[in-house]
Amino acid sequence: MPSQRDLLARAIRDGCRGELRVDESLSRHTTFGVGGPADLFFLPADLEDLAVSIPLIRDAGLPVLPLGGGTNMLVQDVGFRGLVIGLAGGATQIEIREDEGVAQAGASLQVFSRRCQRAGKTGMEFGCGIPGTVGGAVCGNAGAWGGETWNDLVWVRGTDLRSGEEVGLKKAEVPHSYRHAELPDGLLIVEAGFSLGEGDPAEILERMNRMLTERKTSQPLSNRSSGCMFKNPPGSSAGLLIDRAGAKGWSVGNVSVSEVHANFVVNRGGGSASDVLSLVDRVRDRVRQDSGVELELEVRVVGEQGFEEP
Ligand code: EPU
């Protein structure tokens, strides 16, 4: 008897134009470079191809994990027992209109930010140095240098993976806050629209270059990491608290608290998810003892059945 996973693999291969891989290591698809395999990994060719796959995926009833740039994700070493939909390869179109920018979920946030700049549109410059996709940025309300994704977001379009129905949401319908957006469970983000202002391309570029320089000097960009590991607690900075607590440079295996910025955990090569998580626990304990602050993970942990509760 073929398993549900074999049947779904066959159905996708028969019906879709995109690529379907089996037992694909997620360490290849996350910036941390750790994590075990996904049973199935589907790379839709474009949004039409994705739409064809949705009823097949829904009917199979396996856990589903949408994946953008894999920049804010820590996959456990056991991997994921379901289907990952990798959006960064196929659903990447961007359209800059008169007063709105529309990006598909798999578009790079940095590319979107650049396209807005070149068209003389302001609002997205904060994204010029943030790795990852627009879909991922919408999910986690990514931000930097005073800007964040939901500031100028107007609408989101997605698919409910359980019913297969299309869902349209306006900004006011989705509660959001610092590094958080309360999107409905099971929603796959497909596309988002942002309101853009008018600006001079050269001035926008200058602002972006300042942000990029600042970023280069304060963050360990040459190491593999998931960006900032913890959210900043209200009124403080996780990096500052970890540094003050004396945890800079701490290591477990080949994973270390960066010497450049203490809120970055870096994989120096060959690190595992369990190394990262034991280092995270040690850092959290140390900061709790030192300042009484309970640090909350910004990076989302993925286990065999999907996202794990923090
Ligand atoms: N600091 C230290 N030691 C360190 C790191 C920082 O003392 O090792 C101090 C700095 O000197 C500064 C304060 O902590 O006084 C804040 O540091 P920084 O300016 O680097 O900003 P941050 O709060 O650590 C936030 C975002 C970054 C974003 C930058 C720039 C979070 C968790 N982090 O960092 O976002 O790039 O501001 O806007 O919100 C991310 O979310 O993945 C991320 C990297």
Tab-separated table of C-alpha atoms and ligand atoms in Angstrom:
chain	number	residue	atom	x	y	z
A	1	MET	CA	0.000	0.000	0.000
A	2	PRO	CA	1.516	3.374	-0.955
A	3	SER	CA	1.645	5.822	1.948
A	4	GLN	CA	-0.176	9.155	2.002
A	5	ARG	CA	3.168	10.818	1.364
A	6	ASP	CA	3.877	8.660	-1.723
A	7	LEU	CA	0.393	9.345	-3.084
A	8	LEU	CA	0.790	13.094	-2.606
A	9	ALA	CA	4.253	13.039	-4.211
A	10	ARG	CA	2.819	11.244	-7.231
A	11	ALA	CA	-0.218	13.557	-7.479
A	12	ILE	CA	1.979	16.663	-7.397
A	13	ARG	CA	4.448	15.249	-9.916
A	14	ASP	CA	1.584	14.333	-12.243
A	15	GLY	CA	-0.405	17.554	-11.867
A	16	CYS	CA	2.077	20.364	-11.295
A	17	ARG	CA	4.934	21.946	-13.233
A	18	GLY	CA	7.098	22.690	-10.186
A	19	GLU	CA	9.627	20.390	-8.564
A	20	LEU	CA	8.832	17.830	-5.866
A	21	ARG	CA	11.711	16.522	-3.773
A	22	VAL	CA	11.652	13.697	-1.219
A	23	ASP	CA	13.604	13.734	2.076
A	24	GLU	CA	15.024	17.164	1.349
A	25	SER	CA	17.381	18.440	4.044
A	26	LEU	CA	16.032	21.696	5.450
A	27	SER	CA	19.542	22.741	6.451
A	28	ARG	CA	19.902	23.677	2.760
A	29	HIS	CA	16.908	25.997	2.934
A	30	THR	CA	17.483	27.869	6.197
A	31	THR	CA	20.082	30.561	6.757
A	32	PHE	CA	21.122	28.881	10.021
A	33	GLY	CA	22.146	25.810	8.029
A	34	VAL	CA	20.830	23.318	10.576
A	35	GLY	CA	17.828	20.982	10.618
A	36	GLY	CA	16.768	17.557	9.404
A	37	PRO	CA	14.825	16.532	6.293
A	38	ALA	CA	11.310	17.339	5.182
A	39	ASP	CA	9.442	14.251	3.954
A	40	LEU	CA	8.289	16.224	0.907
A	41	PHE	CA	9.462	19.551	-0.462
A	42	PHE	CA	7.465	21.230	-3.222
A	43	LEU	CA	8.714	24.195	-5.244
A	44	PRO	CA	5.721	25.497	-7.232
A	45	ALA	CA	6.678	27.036	-10.580
A	46	ASP	CA	4.420	30.071	-10.006
A	47	LEU	CA	1.142	31.060	-8.340
A	48	GLU	CA	-0.980	29.158	-10.897
A	49	ASP	CA	1.013	26.019	-10.200
A	50	LEU	CA	0.589	26.579	-6.470
A	51	ALA	CA	-3.179	26.909	-6.955
A	52	VAL	CA	-3.263	23.557	-8.787
A	53	SER	CA	-1.424	21.890	-5.908
A	54	ILE	CA	-3.673	23.218	-3.115
A	55	PRO	CA	-6.569	20.721	-3.429
A	56	LEU	CA	-4.064	17.843	-3.680
A	57	ILE	CA	-2.270	19.021	-0.559
A	58	ARG	CA	-5.532	19.612	1.317
A	59	ASP	CA	-6.854	16.136	0.487
A	60	ALA	CA	-3.647	14.422	1.641
A	61	GLY	CA	-4.117	15.768	5.179
A	62	LEU	CA	-0.385	15.885	5.949
A	63	PRO	CA	1.188	18.692	7.992
A	64	VAL	CA	2.142	21.604	5.707
A	65	LEU	CA	4.863	24.175	6.272
A	66	PRO	CA	5.163	27.248	4.046
A	67	LEU	CA	8.793	28.323	3.716
A	68	GLY	CA	10.132	31.633	2.445
A	69	GLY	CA	13.834	32.424	2.752
A	70	GLY	CA	14.229	30.252	5.865
A	71	THR	CA	15.797	33.230	7.611
A	72	ASN	CA	13.897	33.191	10.882
A	73	MET	CA	13.456	29.499	11.336
A	74	LEU	CA	15.206	26.862	13.388
A	75	VAL	CA	14.370	23.358	12.172
A	76	GLN	CA	14.903	20.561	14.692
A	77	ASP	CA	17.395	17.848	13.776
A	78	VAL	CA	14.588	15.290	13.317
A	79	GLY	CA	13.164	17.363	10.457
A	80	PHE	CA	9.513	17.720	9.415
A	81	ARG	CA	7.002	14.903	8.756
A	82	GLY	CA	4.943	16.599	6.097
A	83	LEU	CA	5.124	18.788	3.001
A	84	VAL	CA	7.111	22.002	2.831
A	85	ILE	CA	5.990	24.520	0.204
A	86	GLY	CA	9.090	26.473	-0.806
A	87	LEU	CA	7.964	29.819	-2.184
A	88	ALA	CA	11.276	31.586	-2.704
A	89	GLY	CA	11.883	30.049	-6.151
A	90	GLY	CA	8.574	30.463	-7.975
A	91	ALA	CA	6.142	33.040	-6.592
A	92	THR	CA	8.461	36.035	-6.848
A	93	GLN	CA	6.723	38.661	-8.970
A	94	ILE	CA	6.715	42.318	-7.980
A	95	GLU	CA	4.630	45.140	-9.414
A	96	ILE	CA	5.158	48.795	-8.553
A	97	ARG	CA	2.016	50.791	-9.328
A	98	GLU	CA	1.228	54.510	-8.925
A	99	ASP	CA	0.616	54.422	-5.171
A	100	GLU	CA	0.919	50.739	-4.339
A	101	GLY	CA	3.562	48.030	-4.441
A	102	VAL	CA	2.413	44.438	-4.807
A	103	ALA	CA	4.737	41.524	-4.111
A	104	GLN	CA	4.164	37.808	-4.281
A	105	ALA	CA	5.049	35.876	-1.139
A	106	GLY	CA	8.293	34.427	-2.483
A	107	ALA	CA	9.718	37.755	-3.662
A	108	SER	CA	12.875	38.818	-1.855
A	109	LEU	CA	12.208	41.668	0.580
A	110	GLN	CA	15.538	43.221	-0.412
A	111	VAL	CA	14.647	43.106	-4.116
A	112	PHE	CA	11.200	44.590	-3.408
A	113	SER	CA	12.826	47.343	-1.364
A	114	ARG	CA	15.248	48.117	-4.259
A	115	ARG	CA	12.491	48.096	-6.873
A	116	CYS	CA	10.527	50.625	-4.791
A	117	GLN	CA	13.631	52.819	-4.442
A	118	ARG	CA	14.352	52.782	-8.184
A	119	ALA	CA	10.748	53.739	-8.923
A	120	GLY	CA	11.048	56.677	-6.486
A	121	LYS	CA	8.660	55.155	-3.936
A	122	THR	CA	9.230	55.428	-0.213
A	123	GLY	CA	8.137	53.178	2.645
A	124	MET	CA	10.044	49.931	2.045
A	125	GLU	CA	13.607	51.158	2.522
A	126	PHE	CA	13.864	49.500	5.953
A	127	GLY	CA	13.892	46.141	4.097
A	128	CYS	CA	17.038	46.835	2.057
A	129	GLY	CA	19.246	44.708	4.317
A	130	ILE	CA	16.765	42.185	5.688
A	131	PRO	CA	17.204	38.736	4.156
A	132	GLY	CA	14.124	36.643	3.443
A	133	THR	CA	10.899	36.888	1.485
A	134	VAL	CA	7.958	39.271	1.562
A	135	GLY	CA	5.715	36.401	2.770
A	136	GLY	CA	8.030	35.703	5.691
A	137	ALA	CA	8.285	39.409	6.485
A	138	VAL	CA	4.474	39.676	6.585
A	139	CYS	CA	4.195	36.614	8.874
A	140	GLY	CA	6.718	37.880	11.407
A	141	ASN	CA	6.317	41.644	10.917
A	142	ALA	CA	10.005	41.900	10.080
A	143	GLY	CA	11.626	45.254	10.663
A	144	ALA	CA	14.793	47.267	11.103
A	145	TRP	CA	15.922	50.871	11.552
A	146	GLY	CA	12.555	52.074	12.772
A	147	GLY	CA	10.516	50.548	9.926
A	148	GLU	CA	8.444	47.397	9.933
A	149	THR	CA	6.466	45.389	7.402
A	150	TRP	CA	2.984	46.147	8.723
A	151	ASN	CA	3.533	49.943	8.777
A	152	ASP	CA	2.596	50.377	5.113
A	153	LEU	CA	0.931	47.054	4.437
A	154	VAL	CA	-2.612	47.491	3.110
A	155	TRP	CA	-3.820	43.992	2.321
A	156	VAL	CA	-2.779	40.355	2.285
A	157	ARG	CA	-4.065	37.633	0.010
A	158	GLY	CA	-3.657	33.992	0.935
A	159	THR	CA	-5.080	30.488	0.842
A	160	ASP	CA	-6.583	28.589	3.732
A	161	LEU	CA	-4.647	25.327	3.476
A	162	ARG	CA	-7.366	23.384	5.282
A	163	SER	CA	-10.311	24.402	3.101
A	164	GLY	CA	-8.439	25.437	-0.031
A	165	GLU	CA	-10.427	28.722	-0.028
A	166	GLU	CA	-8.883	32.027	-1.017
A	167	VAL	CA	-8.682	34.551	1.839
A	168	GLY	CA	-8.356	38.334	1.548
A	169	LEU	CA	-7.464	40.351	4.639
A	170	LYS	CA	-7.145	44.079	5.197
A	171	LYS	CA	-4.538	45.458	7.580
A	172	ALA	CA	-7.158	46.422	10.199
A	173	GLU	CA	-8.415	42.832	10.355
A	174	VAL	CA	-5.070	41.448	11.519
A	175	PRO	CA	-3.826	42.416	14.984
A	176	HIS	CA	-0.114	43.057	14.755
A	177	SER	CA	2.658	44.364	16.956
A	178	TYR	CA	6.458	44.319	17.207
A	179	ARG	CA	7.691	41.189	15.297
A	180	HIS	CA	4.219	39.667	15.418
A	181	ALA	CA	1.140	39.334	13.188
A	182	GLU	CA	-1.896	37.354	14.281
A	183	LEU	CA	-2.719	35.732	10.950
A	184	PRO	CA	-5.323	32.946	10.898
A	185	ASP	CA	-3.967	29.429	11.513
A	186	GLY	CA	-3.337	27.468	8.341
A	187	LEU	CA	-3.076	30.548	6.125
A	188	LEU	CA	-0.552	30.413	3.310
A	189	ILE	CA	0.333	33.964	2.314
A	190	VAL	CA	0.340	34.380	-1.450
A	191	GLU	CA	0.642	38.118	-2.070
A	192	ALA	CA	0.635	41.436	-0.209
A	193	GLY	CA	0.012	45.066	-1.142
A	194	PHE	CA	1.762	48.070	0.397
A	195	SER	CA	0.936	51.761	0.129
A	196	LEU	CA	3.972	53.728	-1.060
A	197	GLY	CA	4.827	57.418	-0.925
A	198	GLU	CA	6.647	59.564	-3.490
A	199	GLY	CA	10.343	60.261	-3.071
A	200	ASP	CA	13.556	61.024	-4.855
A	201	PRO	CA	15.368	57.783	-5.812
A	202	ALA	CA	18.789	59.263	-4.945
A	203	GLU	CA	17.629	60.338	-1.477
A	204	ILE	CA	15.997	56.982	-0.786
A	205	LEU	CA	19.202	55.260	-1.895
A	206	GLU	CA	21.231	57.409	0.466
A	207	ARG	CA	18.995	56.414	3.386
A	208	MET	CA	19.336	52.756	2.407
A	209	ASN	CA	23.111	52.988	2.166
A	210	ARG	CA	23.270	54.449	5.670
A	211	MET	CA	21.214	51.516	6.992
A	212	LEU	CA	23.391	48.983	5.174
A	213	THR	CA	26.607	50.502	6.534
A	214	GLU	CA	25.204	50.506	10.064
A	215	ARG	CA	24.150	46.905	9.640
A	216	LYS	CA	27.556	45.818	8.337
A	217	THR	CA	29.356	47.310	11.307
A	218	SER	CA	26.988	46.064	14.028
A	219	GLN	CA	25.908	42.598	12.872
A	220	PRO	CA	27.844	39.384	12.040
A	221	LEU	CA	26.791	39.193	8.397
A	222	SER	CA	29.492	36.783	7.252
A	223	ASN	CA	28.311	34.026	9.608
A	224	ARG	CA	25.341	31.727	9.194
A	225	SER	CA	22.573	32.759	11.577
A	226	SER	CA	18.857	33.451	11.768
A	227	GLY	CA	19.306	37.148	12.422
A	228	CYS	CA	18.330	38.203	15.916
A	229	MET	CA	17.619	35.190	18.099
A	230	PHE	CA	15.427	36.860	20.724
A	231	LYS	CA	12.838	39.615	20.573
A	232	ASN	CA	13.792	42.830	22.268
A	233	PRO	CA	11.972	42.989	25.624
A	234	PRO	CA	9.879	46.168	26.098
A	235	GLY	CA	12.152	49.150	26.685
A	236	SER	CA	15.385	47.185	26.359
A	237	SER	CA	17.551	45.279	23.930
A	238	ALA	CA	18.211	41.546	24.027
A	239	GLY	CA	21.736	42.104	22.636
A	240	LEU	CA	22.559	44.532	25.406
A	241	LEU	CA	21.194	42.233	28.137
A	242	ILE	CA	23.074	39.169	26.824
A	243	ASP	CA	26.276	41.181	26.505
A	244	ARG	CA	25.933	42.588	30.046
A	245	ALA	CA	25.226	39.117	31.397
A	246	GLY	CA	28.621	38.028	30.049
A	247	ALA	CA	27.357	35.427	27.558
A	248	LYS	CA	29.063	36.858	24.473
A	249	GLY	CA	31.276	34.198	22.890
A	250	TRP	CA	29.589	31.298	24.711
A	251	SER	CA	29.492	28.137	22.602
A	252	VAL	CA	27.859	24.739	22.417
A	253	GLY	CA	29.518	22.573	19.784
A	254	ASN	CA	30.083	24.739	16.721
A	255	VAL	CA	27.360	27.206	17.607
A	256	SER	CA	28.260	30.445	19.389
A	257	VAL	CA	26.857	33.692	20.719
A	258	SER	CA	28.384	36.176	18.272
A	259	GLU	CA	31.206	38.394	19.508
A	260	VAL	CA	29.967	41.098	17.108
A	261	HIS	CA	26.346	41.231	18.297
A	262	ALA	CA	25.198	39.214	21.294
A	263	ASN	CA	21.664	38.675	19.977
A	264	PHE	CA	23.006	36.650	17.053
A	265	VAL	CA	23.664	32.948	17.495
A	266	VAL	CA	26.007	31.869	14.722
A	267	ASN	CA	26.681	28.468	13.205
A	268	ARG	CA	30.420	28.237	12.628
A	269	GLY	CA	29.922	25.105	10.522
A	270	GLY	CA	28.530	21.695	11.369
A	271	GLY	CA	26.309	22.963	14.192
A	272	SER	CA	23.041	21.207	15.017
A	273	ALA	CA	19.623	22.434	16.114
A	274	SER	CA	20.111	20.783	19.492
A	275	ASP	CA	23.372	22.754	19.934
A	276	VAL	CA	21.481	25.971	19.156
A	277	LEU	CA	18.653	25.159	21.558
A	278	SER	CA	20.937	24.201	24.434
A	279	LEU	CA	22.916	27.427	23.925
A	280	VAL	CA	19.642	29.383	23.851
A	281	ASP	CA	18.588	27.802	27.179
A	282	ARG	CA	21.913	28.643	28.796
A	283	VAL	CA	21.782	32.252	27.587
A	284	ARG	CA	18.190	32.650	28.745
A	285	ASP	CA	19.034	31.288	32.224
A	286	ARG	CA	22.041	33.599	32.490
A	287	VAL	CA	20.040	36.699	31.493
A	288	ARG	CA	17.228	35.753	33.909
A	289	GLN	CA	19.749	35.500	36.748
A	290	ASP	CA	21.521	38.687	35.743
A	291	SER	CA	18.650	41.070	35.035
A	292	GLY	CA	15.446	39.172	35.838
A	293	VAL	CA	14.316	39.472	32.201
A	294	GLU	CA	12.759	36.461	30.472
A	295	LEU	CA	13.899	36.529	26.840
A	296	GLU	CA	11.417	35.382	24.212
A	297	LEU	CA	12.584	33.696	21.000
A	298	GLU	CA	12.123	35.686	17.800
A	299	VAL	CA	13.232	32.729	15.721
A	300	ARG	CA	10.479	30.157	15.222
A	301	VAL	CA	11.240	26.527	16.007
A	302	VAL	CA	9.964	23.836	13.627
A	303	GLY	CA	9.556	20.239	14.790
A	304	GLU	CA	8.201	17.079	13.195
A	305	GLN	CA	4.617	18.369	13.091
A	306	GLY	CA	5.309	22.044	12.341
A	307	PHE	CA	5.828	25.146	14.453
A	308	GLU	CA	6.451	24.448	18.125
A	309	GLU	CA	5.034	26.703	20.812
A	310	PRO	CA	7.682	28.978	22.336
B	1	EPU	N1	24.345	46.016	22.227
B	1	EPU	C1	25.316	45.616	23.080
B	1	EPU	N2	25.994	44.459	22.807
B	1	EPU	C2	25.729	43.708	21.731
B	1	EPU	C3	24.711	44.112	20.852
B	1	EPU	C4	24.018	45.289	21.115
B	1	EPU	O1	25.606	46.269	24.077
B	1	EPU	O2	26.377	42.668	21.558
B	1	EPU	C5	23.623	47.281	22.480
B	1	EPU	C6	23.929	48.327	21.426
B	1	EPU	O3	25.107	49.016	21.708
B	1	EPU	C7	22.706	49.211	21.488
B	1	EPU	C8	21.586	48.239	21.866
B	1	EPU	O4	22.222	47.076	22.392
B	1	EPU	O5	22.835	50.139	22.533
B	1	EPU	C9	20.726	47.876	20.679
B	1	EPU	O6	21.515	47.225	19.684
B	1	EPU	P1	21.287	47.433	18.110
B	1	EPU	O7	21.292	48.884	17.798
B	1	EPU	O8	22.236	46.543	17.407
B	1	EPU	O9	19.796	46.976	17.842
B	1	EPU	P2	19.022	45.703	18.334
B	1	EPU	O10	17.907	46.174	19.182
B	1	EPU	O11	19.932	44.682	18.893
B	1	EPU	C10	17.254	45.648	16.406
B	1	EPU	C11	16.573	44.511	15.702
B	1	EPU	C12	17.388	44.062	14.501
B	1	EPU	C13	17.581	45.248	13.568
B	1	EPU	C14	18.282	46.375	14.340
B	1	EPU	C15	18.427	47.628	13.536
B	1	EPU	C16	15.335	43.064	17.228
B	1	EPU	C17	15.371	41.842	18.084
B	1	EPU	N3	16.475	43.382	16.625
B	1	EPU	O12	18.481	45.133	16.951
B	1	EPU	O13	16.626	43.080	13.824
B	1	EPU	O14	18.344	44.878	12.436
B	1	EPU	O15	17.502	46.711	15.511
B	1	EPU	O16	17.180	48.242	13.379
B	1	EPU	O17	14.290	43.703	17.129
B	1	EPU	C18	16.155	40.777	13.535
B	1	EPU	O18	15.001	41.037	13.894
B	1	EPU	O19	16.491	39.620	13.169
B	1	EPU	C19	17.148	41.842	13.573
B	1	EPU	C20	18.423	41.600	13.351
